[in-house]
GROMACS .gro file of C-alpha atoms in nm:
model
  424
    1UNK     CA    1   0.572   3.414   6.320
    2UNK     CA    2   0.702   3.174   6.074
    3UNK     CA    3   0.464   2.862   6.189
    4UNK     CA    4   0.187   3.095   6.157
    5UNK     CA    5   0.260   3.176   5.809
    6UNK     CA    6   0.332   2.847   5.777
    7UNK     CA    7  -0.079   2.742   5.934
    8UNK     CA    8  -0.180   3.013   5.678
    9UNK     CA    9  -0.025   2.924   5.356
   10UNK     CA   10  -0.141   2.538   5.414
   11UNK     CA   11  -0.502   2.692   5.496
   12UNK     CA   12  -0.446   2.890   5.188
   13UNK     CA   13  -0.354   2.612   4.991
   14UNK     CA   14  -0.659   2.397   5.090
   15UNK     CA   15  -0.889   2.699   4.967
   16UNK     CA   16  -0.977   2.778   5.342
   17UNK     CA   17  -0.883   3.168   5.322
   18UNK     CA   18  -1.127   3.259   5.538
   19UNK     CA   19  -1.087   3.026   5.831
   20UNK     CA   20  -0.698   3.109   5.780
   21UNK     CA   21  -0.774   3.502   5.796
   22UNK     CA   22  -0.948   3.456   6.095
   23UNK     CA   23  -0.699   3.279   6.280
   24UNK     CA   24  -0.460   3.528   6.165
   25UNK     CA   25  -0.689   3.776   6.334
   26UNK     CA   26  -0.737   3.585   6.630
   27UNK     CA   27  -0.382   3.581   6.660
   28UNK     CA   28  -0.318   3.903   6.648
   29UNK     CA   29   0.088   4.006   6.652
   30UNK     CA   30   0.181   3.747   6.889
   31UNK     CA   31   0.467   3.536   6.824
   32UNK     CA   32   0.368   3.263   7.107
   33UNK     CA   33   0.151   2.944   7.024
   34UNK     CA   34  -0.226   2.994   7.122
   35UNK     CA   35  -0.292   2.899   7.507
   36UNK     CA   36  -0.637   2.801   7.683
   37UNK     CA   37  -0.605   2.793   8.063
   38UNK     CA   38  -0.276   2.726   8.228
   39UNK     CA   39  -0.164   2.492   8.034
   40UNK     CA   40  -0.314   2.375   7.711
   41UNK     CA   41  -0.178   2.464   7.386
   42UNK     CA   42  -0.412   2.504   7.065
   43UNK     CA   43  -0.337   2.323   6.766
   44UNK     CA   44  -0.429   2.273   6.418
   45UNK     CA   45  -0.817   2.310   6.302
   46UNK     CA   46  -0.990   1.956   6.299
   47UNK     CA   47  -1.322   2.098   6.233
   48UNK     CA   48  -1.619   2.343   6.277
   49UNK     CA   49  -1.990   2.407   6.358
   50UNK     CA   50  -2.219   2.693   6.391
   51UNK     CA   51  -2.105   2.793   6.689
   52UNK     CA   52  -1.705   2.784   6.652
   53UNK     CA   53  -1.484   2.559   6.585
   54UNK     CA   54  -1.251   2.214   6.695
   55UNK     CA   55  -0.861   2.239   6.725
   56UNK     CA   56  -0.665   2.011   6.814
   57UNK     CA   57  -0.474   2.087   7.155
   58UNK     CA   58  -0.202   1.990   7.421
   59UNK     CA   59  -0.183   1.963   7.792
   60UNK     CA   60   0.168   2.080   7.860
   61UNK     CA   61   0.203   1.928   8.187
   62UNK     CA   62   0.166   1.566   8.094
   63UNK     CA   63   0.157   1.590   7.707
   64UNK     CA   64  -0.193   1.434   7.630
   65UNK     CA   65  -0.376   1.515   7.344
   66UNK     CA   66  -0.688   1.693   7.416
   67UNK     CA   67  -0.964   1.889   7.215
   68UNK     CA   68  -1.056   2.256   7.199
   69UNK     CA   69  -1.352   2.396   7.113
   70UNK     CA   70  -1.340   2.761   7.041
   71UNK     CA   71  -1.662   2.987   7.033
   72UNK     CA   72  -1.651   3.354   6.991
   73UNK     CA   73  -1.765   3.561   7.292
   74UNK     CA   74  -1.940   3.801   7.087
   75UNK     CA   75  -2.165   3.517   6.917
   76UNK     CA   76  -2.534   3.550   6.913
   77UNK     CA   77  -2.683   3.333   7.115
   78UNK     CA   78  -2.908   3.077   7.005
   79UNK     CA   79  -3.154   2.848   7.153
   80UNK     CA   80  -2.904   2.574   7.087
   81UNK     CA   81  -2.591   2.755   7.207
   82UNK     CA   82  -2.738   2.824   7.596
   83UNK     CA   83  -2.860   2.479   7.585
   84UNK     CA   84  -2.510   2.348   7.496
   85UNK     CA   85  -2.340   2.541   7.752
   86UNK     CA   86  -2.594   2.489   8.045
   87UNK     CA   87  -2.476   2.111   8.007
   88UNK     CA   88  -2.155   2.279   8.168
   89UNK     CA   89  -2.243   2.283   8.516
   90UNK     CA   90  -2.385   1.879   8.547
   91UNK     CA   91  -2.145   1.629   8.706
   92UNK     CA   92  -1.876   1.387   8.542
   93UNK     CA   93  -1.646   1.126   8.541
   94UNK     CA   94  -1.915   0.929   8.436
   95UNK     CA   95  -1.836   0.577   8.211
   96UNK     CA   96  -1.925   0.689   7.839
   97UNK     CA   97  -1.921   1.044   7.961
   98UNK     CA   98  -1.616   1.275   7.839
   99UNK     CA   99  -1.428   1.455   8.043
  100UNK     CA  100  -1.397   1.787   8.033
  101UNK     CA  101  -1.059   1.946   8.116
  102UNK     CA  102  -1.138   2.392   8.156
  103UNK     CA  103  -1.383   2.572   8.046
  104UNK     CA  104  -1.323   2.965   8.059
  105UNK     CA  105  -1.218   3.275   7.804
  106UNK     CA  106  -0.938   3.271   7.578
  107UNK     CA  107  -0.849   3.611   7.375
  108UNK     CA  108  -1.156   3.623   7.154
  109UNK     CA  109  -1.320   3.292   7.256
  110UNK     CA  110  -1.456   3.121   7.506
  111UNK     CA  111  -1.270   2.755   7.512
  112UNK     CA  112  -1.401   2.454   7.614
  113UNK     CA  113  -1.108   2.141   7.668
  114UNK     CA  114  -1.216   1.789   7.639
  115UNK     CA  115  -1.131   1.462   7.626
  116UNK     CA  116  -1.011   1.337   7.254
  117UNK     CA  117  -1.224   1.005   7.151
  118UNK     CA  118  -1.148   0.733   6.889
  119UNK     CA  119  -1.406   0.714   6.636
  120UNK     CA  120  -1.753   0.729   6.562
  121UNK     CA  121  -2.001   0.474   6.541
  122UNK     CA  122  -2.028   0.549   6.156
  123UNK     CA  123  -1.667   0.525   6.084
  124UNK     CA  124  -1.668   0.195   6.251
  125UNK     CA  125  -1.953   0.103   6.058
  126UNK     CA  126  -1.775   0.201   5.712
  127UNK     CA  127  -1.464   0.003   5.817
  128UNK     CA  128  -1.718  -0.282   5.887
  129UNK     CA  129  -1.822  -0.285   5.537
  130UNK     CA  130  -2.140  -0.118   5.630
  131UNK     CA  131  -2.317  -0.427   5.828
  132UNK     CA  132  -2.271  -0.552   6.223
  133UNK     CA  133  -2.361  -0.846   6.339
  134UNK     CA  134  -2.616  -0.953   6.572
  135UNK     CA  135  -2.393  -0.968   6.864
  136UNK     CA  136  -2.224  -0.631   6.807
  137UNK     CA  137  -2.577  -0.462   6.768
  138UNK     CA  138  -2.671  -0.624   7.109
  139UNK     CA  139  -2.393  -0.473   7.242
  140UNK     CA  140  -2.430  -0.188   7.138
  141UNK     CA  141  -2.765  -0.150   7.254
  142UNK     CA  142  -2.747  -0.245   7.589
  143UNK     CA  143  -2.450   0.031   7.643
  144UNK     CA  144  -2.667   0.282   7.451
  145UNK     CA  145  -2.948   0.211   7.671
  146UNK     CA  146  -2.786   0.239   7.956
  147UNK     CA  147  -2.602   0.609   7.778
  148UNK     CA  148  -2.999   0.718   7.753
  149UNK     CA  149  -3.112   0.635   8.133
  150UNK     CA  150  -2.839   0.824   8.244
  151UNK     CA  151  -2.904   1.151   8.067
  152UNK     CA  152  -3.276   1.128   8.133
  153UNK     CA  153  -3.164   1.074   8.505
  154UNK     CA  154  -3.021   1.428   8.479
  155UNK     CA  155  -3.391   1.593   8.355
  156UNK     CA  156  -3.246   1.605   7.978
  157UNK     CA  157  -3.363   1.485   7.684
  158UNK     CA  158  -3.101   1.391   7.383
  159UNK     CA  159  -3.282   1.455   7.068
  160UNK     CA  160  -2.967   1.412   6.887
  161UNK     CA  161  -2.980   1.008   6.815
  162UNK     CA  162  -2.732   0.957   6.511
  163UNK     CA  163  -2.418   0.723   6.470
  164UNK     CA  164  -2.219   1.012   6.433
  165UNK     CA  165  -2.277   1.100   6.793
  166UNK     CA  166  -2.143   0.777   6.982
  167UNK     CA  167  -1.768   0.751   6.985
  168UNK     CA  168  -1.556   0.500   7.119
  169UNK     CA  169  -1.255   0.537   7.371
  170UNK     CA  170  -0.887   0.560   7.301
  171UNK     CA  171  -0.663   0.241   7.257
  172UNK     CA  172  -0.409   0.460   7.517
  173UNK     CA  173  -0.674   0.537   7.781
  174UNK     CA  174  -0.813   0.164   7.760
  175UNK     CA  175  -1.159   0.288   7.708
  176UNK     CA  176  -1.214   0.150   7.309
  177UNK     CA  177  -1.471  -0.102   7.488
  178UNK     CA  178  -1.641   0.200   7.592
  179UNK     CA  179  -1.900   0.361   7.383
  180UNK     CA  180  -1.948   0.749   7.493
  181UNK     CA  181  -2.206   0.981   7.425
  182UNK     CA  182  -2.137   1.336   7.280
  183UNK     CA  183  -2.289   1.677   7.166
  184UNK     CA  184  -2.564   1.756   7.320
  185UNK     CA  185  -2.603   2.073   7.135
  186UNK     CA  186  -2.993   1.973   7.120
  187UNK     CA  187  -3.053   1.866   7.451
  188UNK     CA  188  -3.338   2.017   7.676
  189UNK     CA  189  -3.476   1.956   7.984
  190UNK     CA  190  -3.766   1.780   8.025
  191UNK     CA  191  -3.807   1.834   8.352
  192UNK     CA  192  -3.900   2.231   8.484
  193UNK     CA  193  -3.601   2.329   8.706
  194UNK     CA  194  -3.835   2.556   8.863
  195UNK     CA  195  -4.165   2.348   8.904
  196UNK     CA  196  -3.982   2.028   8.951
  197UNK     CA  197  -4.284   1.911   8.658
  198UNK     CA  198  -4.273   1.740   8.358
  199UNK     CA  199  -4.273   1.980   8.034
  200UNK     CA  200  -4.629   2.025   7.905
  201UNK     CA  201  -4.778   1.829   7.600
  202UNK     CA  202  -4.755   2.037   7.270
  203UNK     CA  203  -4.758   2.001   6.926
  204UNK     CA  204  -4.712   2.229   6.585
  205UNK     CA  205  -4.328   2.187   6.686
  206UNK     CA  206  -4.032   2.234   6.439
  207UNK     CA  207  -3.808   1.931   6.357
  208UNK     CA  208  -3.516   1.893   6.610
  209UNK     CA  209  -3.301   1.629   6.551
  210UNK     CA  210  -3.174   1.385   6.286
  211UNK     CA  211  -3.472   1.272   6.021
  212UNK     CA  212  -3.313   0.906   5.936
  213UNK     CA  213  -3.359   0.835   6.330
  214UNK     CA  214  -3.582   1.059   6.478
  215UNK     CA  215  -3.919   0.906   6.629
  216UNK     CA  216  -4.264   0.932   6.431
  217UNK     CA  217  -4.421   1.182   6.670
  218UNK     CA  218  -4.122   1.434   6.642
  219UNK     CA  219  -4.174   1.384   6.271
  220UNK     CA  220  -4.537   1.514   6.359
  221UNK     CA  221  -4.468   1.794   6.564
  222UNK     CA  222  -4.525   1.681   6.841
  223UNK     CA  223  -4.295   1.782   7.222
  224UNK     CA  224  -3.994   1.525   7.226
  225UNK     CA  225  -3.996   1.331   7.543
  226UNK     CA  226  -3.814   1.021   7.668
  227UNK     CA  227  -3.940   0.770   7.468
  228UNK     CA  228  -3.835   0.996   7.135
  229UNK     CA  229  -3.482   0.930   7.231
  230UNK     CA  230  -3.528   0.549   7.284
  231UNK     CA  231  -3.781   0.514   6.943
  232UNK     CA  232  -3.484   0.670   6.753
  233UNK     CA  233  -3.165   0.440   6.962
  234UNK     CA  234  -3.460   0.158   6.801
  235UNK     CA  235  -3.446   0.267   6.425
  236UNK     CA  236  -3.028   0.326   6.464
  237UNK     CA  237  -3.020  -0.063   6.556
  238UNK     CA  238  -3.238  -0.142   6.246
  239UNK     CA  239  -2.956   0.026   6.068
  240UNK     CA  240  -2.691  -0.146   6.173
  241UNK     CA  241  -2.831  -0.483   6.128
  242UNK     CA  242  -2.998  -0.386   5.762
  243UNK     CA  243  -2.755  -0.192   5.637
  244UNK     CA  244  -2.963   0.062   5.572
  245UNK     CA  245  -3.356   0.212   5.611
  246UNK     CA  246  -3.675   0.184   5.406
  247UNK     CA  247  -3.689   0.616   5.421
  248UNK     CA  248  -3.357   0.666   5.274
  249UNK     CA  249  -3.264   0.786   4.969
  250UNK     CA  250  -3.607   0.994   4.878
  251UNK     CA  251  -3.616   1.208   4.652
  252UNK     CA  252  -3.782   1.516   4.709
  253UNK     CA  253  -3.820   1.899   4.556
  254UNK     CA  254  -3.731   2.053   4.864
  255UNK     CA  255  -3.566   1.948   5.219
  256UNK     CA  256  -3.943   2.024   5.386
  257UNK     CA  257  -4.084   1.806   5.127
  258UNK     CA  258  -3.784   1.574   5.172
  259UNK     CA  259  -3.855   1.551   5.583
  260UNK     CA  260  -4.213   1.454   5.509
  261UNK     CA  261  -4.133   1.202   5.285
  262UNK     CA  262  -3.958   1.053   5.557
  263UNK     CA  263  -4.204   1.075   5.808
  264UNK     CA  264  -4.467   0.934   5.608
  265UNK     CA  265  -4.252   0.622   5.524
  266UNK     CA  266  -4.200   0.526   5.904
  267UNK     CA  267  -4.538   0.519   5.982
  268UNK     CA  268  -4.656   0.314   5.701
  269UNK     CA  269  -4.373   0.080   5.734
  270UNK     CA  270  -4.482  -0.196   5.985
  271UNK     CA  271  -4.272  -0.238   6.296
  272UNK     CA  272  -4.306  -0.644   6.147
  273UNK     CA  273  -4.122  -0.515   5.789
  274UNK     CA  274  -3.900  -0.304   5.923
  275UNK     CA  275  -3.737  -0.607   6.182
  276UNK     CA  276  -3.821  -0.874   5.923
  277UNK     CA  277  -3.563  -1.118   5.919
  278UNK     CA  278  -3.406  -1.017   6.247
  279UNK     CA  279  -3.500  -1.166   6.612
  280UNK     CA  280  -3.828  -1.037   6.767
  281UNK     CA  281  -3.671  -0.896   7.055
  282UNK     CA  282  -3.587  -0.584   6.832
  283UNK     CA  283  -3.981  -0.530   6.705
  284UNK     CA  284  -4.022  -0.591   7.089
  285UNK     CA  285  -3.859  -0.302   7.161
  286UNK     CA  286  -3.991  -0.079   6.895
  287UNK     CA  287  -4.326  -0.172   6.990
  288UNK     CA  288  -4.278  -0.104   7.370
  289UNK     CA  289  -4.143   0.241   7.280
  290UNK     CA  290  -4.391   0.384   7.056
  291UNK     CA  291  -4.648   0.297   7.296
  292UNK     CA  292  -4.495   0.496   7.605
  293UNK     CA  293  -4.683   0.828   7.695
  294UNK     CA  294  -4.542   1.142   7.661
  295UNK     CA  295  -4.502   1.151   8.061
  296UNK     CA  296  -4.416   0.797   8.126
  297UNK     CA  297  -4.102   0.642   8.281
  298UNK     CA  298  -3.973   0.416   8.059
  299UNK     CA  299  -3.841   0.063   8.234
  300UNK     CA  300  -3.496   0.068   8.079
  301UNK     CA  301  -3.416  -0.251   8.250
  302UNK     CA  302  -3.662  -0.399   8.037
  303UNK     CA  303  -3.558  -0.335   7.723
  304UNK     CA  304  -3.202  -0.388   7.827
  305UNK     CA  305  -3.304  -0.756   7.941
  306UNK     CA  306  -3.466  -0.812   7.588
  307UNK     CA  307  -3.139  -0.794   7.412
  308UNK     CA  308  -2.923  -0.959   7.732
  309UNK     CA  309  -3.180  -1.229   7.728
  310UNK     CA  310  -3.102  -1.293   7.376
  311UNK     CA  311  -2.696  -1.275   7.373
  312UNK     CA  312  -2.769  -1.603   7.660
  313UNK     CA  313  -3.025  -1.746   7.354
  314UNK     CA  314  -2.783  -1.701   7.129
  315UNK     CA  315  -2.485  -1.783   7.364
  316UNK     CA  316  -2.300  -1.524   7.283
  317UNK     CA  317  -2.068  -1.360   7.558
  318UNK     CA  318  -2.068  -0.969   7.635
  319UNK     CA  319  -1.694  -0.975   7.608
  320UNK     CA  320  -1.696  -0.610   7.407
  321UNK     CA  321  -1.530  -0.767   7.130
  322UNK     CA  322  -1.686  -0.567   6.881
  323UNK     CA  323  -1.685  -0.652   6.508
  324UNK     CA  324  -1.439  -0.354   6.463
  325UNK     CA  325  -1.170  -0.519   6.682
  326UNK     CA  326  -0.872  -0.603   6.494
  327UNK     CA  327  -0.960  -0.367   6.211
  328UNK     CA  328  -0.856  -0.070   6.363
  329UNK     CA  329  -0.505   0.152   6.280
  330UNK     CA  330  -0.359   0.119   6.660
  331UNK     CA  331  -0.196   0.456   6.654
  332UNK     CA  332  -0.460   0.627   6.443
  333UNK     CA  333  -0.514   0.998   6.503
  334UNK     CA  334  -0.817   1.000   6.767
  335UNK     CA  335  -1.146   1.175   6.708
  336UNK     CA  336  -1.221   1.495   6.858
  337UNK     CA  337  -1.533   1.551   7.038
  338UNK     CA  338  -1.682   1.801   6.838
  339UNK     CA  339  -1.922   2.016   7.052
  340UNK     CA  340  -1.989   2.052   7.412
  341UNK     CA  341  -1.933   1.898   7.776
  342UNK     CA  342  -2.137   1.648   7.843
  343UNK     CA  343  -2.280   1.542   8.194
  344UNK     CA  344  -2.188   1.280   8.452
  345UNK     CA  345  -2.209   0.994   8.656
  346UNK     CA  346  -2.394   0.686   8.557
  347UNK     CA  347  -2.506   0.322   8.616
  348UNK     CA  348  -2.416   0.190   8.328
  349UNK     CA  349  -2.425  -0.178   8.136
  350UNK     CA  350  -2.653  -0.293   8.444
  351UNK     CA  351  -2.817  -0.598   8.408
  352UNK     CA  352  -2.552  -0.716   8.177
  353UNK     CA  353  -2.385  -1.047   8.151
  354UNK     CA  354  -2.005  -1.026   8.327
  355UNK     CA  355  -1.755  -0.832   8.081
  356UNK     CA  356  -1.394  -0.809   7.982
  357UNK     CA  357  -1.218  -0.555   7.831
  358UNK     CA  358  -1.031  -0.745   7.535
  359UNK     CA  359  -0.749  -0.512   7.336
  360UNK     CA  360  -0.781  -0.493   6.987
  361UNK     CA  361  -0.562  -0.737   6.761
  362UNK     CA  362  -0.361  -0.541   6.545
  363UNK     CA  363  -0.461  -0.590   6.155
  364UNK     CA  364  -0.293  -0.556   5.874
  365UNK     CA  365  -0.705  -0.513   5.720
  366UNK     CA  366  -0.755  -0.186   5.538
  367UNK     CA  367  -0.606   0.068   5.722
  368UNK     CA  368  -0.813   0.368   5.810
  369UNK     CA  369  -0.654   0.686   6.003
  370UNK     CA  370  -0.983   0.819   6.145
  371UNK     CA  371  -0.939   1.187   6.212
  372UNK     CA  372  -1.297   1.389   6.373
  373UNK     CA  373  -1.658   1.230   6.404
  374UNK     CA  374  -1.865   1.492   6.386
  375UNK     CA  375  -1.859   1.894   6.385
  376UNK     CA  376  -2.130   1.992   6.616
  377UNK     CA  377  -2.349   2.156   6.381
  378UNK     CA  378  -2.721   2.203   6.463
  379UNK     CA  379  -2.865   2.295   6.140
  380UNK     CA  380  -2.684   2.071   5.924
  381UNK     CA  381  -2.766   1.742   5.759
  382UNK     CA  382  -2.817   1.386   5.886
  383UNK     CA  383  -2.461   1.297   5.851
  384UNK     CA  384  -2.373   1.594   5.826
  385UNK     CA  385  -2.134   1.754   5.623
  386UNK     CA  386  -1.976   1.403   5.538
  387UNK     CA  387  -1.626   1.482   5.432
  388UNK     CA  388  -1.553   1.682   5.736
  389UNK     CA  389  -1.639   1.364   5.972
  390UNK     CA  390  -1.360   1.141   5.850
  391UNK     CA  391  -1.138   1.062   5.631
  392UNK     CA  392  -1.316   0.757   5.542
  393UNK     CA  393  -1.368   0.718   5.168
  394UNK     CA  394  -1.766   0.729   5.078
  395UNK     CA  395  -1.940   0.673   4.742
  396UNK     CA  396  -2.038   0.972   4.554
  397UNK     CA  397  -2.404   0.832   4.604
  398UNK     CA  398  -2.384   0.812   4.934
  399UNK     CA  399  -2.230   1.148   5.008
  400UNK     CA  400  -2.534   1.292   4.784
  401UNK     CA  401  -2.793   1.102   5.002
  402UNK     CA  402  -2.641   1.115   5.348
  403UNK     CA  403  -2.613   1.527   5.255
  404UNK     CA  404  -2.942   1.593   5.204
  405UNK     CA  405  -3.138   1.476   5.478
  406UNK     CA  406  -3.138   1.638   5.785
  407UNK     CA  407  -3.009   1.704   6.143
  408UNK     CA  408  -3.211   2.022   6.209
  409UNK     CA  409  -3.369   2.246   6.424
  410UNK     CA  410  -3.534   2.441   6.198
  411UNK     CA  411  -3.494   2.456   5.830
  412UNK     CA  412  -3.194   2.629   5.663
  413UNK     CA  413  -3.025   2.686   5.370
  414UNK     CA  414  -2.733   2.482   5.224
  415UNK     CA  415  -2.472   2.672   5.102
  416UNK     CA  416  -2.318   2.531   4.754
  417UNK     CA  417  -2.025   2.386   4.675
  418UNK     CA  418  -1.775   2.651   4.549
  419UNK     CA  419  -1.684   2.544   4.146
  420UNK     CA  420  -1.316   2.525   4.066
  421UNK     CA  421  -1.245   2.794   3.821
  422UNK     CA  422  -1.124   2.656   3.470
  423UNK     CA  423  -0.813   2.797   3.361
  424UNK     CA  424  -0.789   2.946   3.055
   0.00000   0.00000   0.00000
């Protein structure tokens, strides 16, 4: 009883009242730490979505850290939430996929157990000073293509492209060369599990997705198919090399206004402007996959040979040292995947030069203790909720910007920040 006083003052403290009375109900009477399954112990809160929330947990047995997403049983189900859970039943054990421990009831919940990740592809990019270099872009993209194939080999499409959503592994589990995919909270299949048929052609659909990378034809309302996920991977590698894109920061009167805004920028910003200054392999690969049909198959091994090709141009070696190697805390607390259990096996990095798995050099470079990537939310903002994601410091400006555009599947409202009450 006294540590969960103890959870509830601190909650208190942090002017979360309401997240501690609800633990306090979930709780109920008993003395006894929280237990999923048949051995994993729940821990502190880490974070929260619209459809539960992340604590921290324990596997008893051999004392590894683990994550626990909780979701009420007596939720409403949303679109969203049965597509998140019917990712339950594909296969694992997958490289870049994360495990996924138990699944089941607990009390009041449902639980899901997972595999705890380092950070997030933002993070990294924050500790990075907010630019990669060309090799650690090419890198990246020929393990995110390879992430992409793999869930369109299971009939689903992503439609969740953001940085946020691409962690690396653990230091301890000697995956931090490893770049996994998470959340697949918006993920649908493409592919009739009745029919065995593509998904029909339609348009006049709502935004799903995140409206920094999304393609131009979801911005038009039209169906998402495979070569939506791989336009958006595209504009997420402009990012990294630029530093930023030509549709942020927009001001608008309203977030519909806002989204439009955004669309209309991509499409009259030339594939040629937008790569300017970069190697032509990477307005190659924009080009190739905003001219894919709606039905086609894209050739992944392609458009991973356009940026393998140009690591041997450049004679660079696809050794995973990544430009975050060395800046890392070593025993920094890992990051929580935030929403759902993803799918399984894969044939990943083919086509790619011979690899090592170098460990990161320890640093005495700006520490940063990383804590969660990403809540899970659906109807939040492009980064959303920044603050929440990590501990990383951001400039007010950015935090304003990154806030207001949108990871959505529909359009909702924001609530405001609560205003500290002056004392008299």
């Amino acid at each position: 009883m006294h540590s969960q006083a103890r959870e509830y003052e601190e909650a208190s403290r942090s002017g979360r009242k309401q997240s501690a009375r609800s633990m306090q109900n979930r709780t109920g009477s008993s003395a006894g730490p929280m237990m999923v399954g048949p051995n994993f112990r729940v821990g502190k809160k880490i974070g929260c979505g619209n459809f539960g929330e992340l604590r921290l947990g324990k596997n008893l047995y051999n004392n590894e850290h683990v994550a626990v997403k909780c979701v009420s049983i007596d939720l409403k189900k949303t679109v969203e939430h049965s597509q998140e859970q019917g990712c339950e039943s594909l296969p694992m054990s997958a490289e870049g996929i994360p495990n996924v421990y138990y699944f089941g009831p607990s009390a009041k919940n449902n639980a899901l157990v997972m595999e705890l990740l380092g950070p997030s592809l933002e993070d990294l990019f924050d500790i990075c000073d907010r630019k990669f270099t060309l090799k650690t872009v090419l890198m990246i993209a020929i393990q995110l293509i390879s992430r992409m194939e793999f869930v369109h080999s299971k009939h689903l499409i992503y439609r969740d492209v953001k940085p946020e959503n691409f962690l690396i592994g653990r230091q301890s589990t000697n995956k931090q060369h490893i770049i996994h995919i998470i959340d697949f909270g918006l993920a649908k299949e493409y592919i009739d599990s009745e029919t065995h048929k593509h998904i029909p052609y339609r348009e006049h659909k709502s935004l799903t997705g995140t409206a920094r990378y999304m393609s131009i034809n979801t911005h038009l309302g039209k169906e998402q198919s495979r070569r939506d996920d791989l336009e958006a991977l595209g504009h997420m590698f402009m990012y990294f090399l630029r530093g930023s894109l030509p549709w942020q920061g927009l001001k608008a009167d309203t977030l519909k206004e806002r989204y439009q805004k955004i669309g209309d920028t991509k499409r009259a910003t030339p594939i040629e402007v937008l790569c300017e200054n970069f190697p032509e392999e990477f307005a190659q690969y924009l080009r190739y996959v905003r001219r894919l049909d709606f039905f086609e198959t894209p050739d992944y091994d392609y458009l991973r040979r356009l940026f393998t090709d140009l690591m041997y141009q450049k004679s660079y070696e696809c050794d995973w040292n990544f430009d975050w190697v060395g800046r890392q805390v070593s025993k920094s607390t890992p990051v929580p995947i935030p929403s759902q259990d993803p799918i399984g096996p894969s044939k990943t990095n083919e086509g790619a030069p011979g690899r090592h798995h170098p460990q990161p050099k320890k640093s005495k470079q700006r520490p940063h203790e990383v804590l969660n990537s990403n809540n899970g939310d659906v109807n939040t903002e492009d980064n959303n909720d920044m603050g929440q994601h990590s501990t990383l410091q951001l400039s007010k400006d950015r935090q304003e910007e990154d806030n207001s555009e949108t990871k959505c599947c529909c359009f909702t409202r924001r609530k405001r920040p609560r205003k500290s009450k002056r004392r008299k």
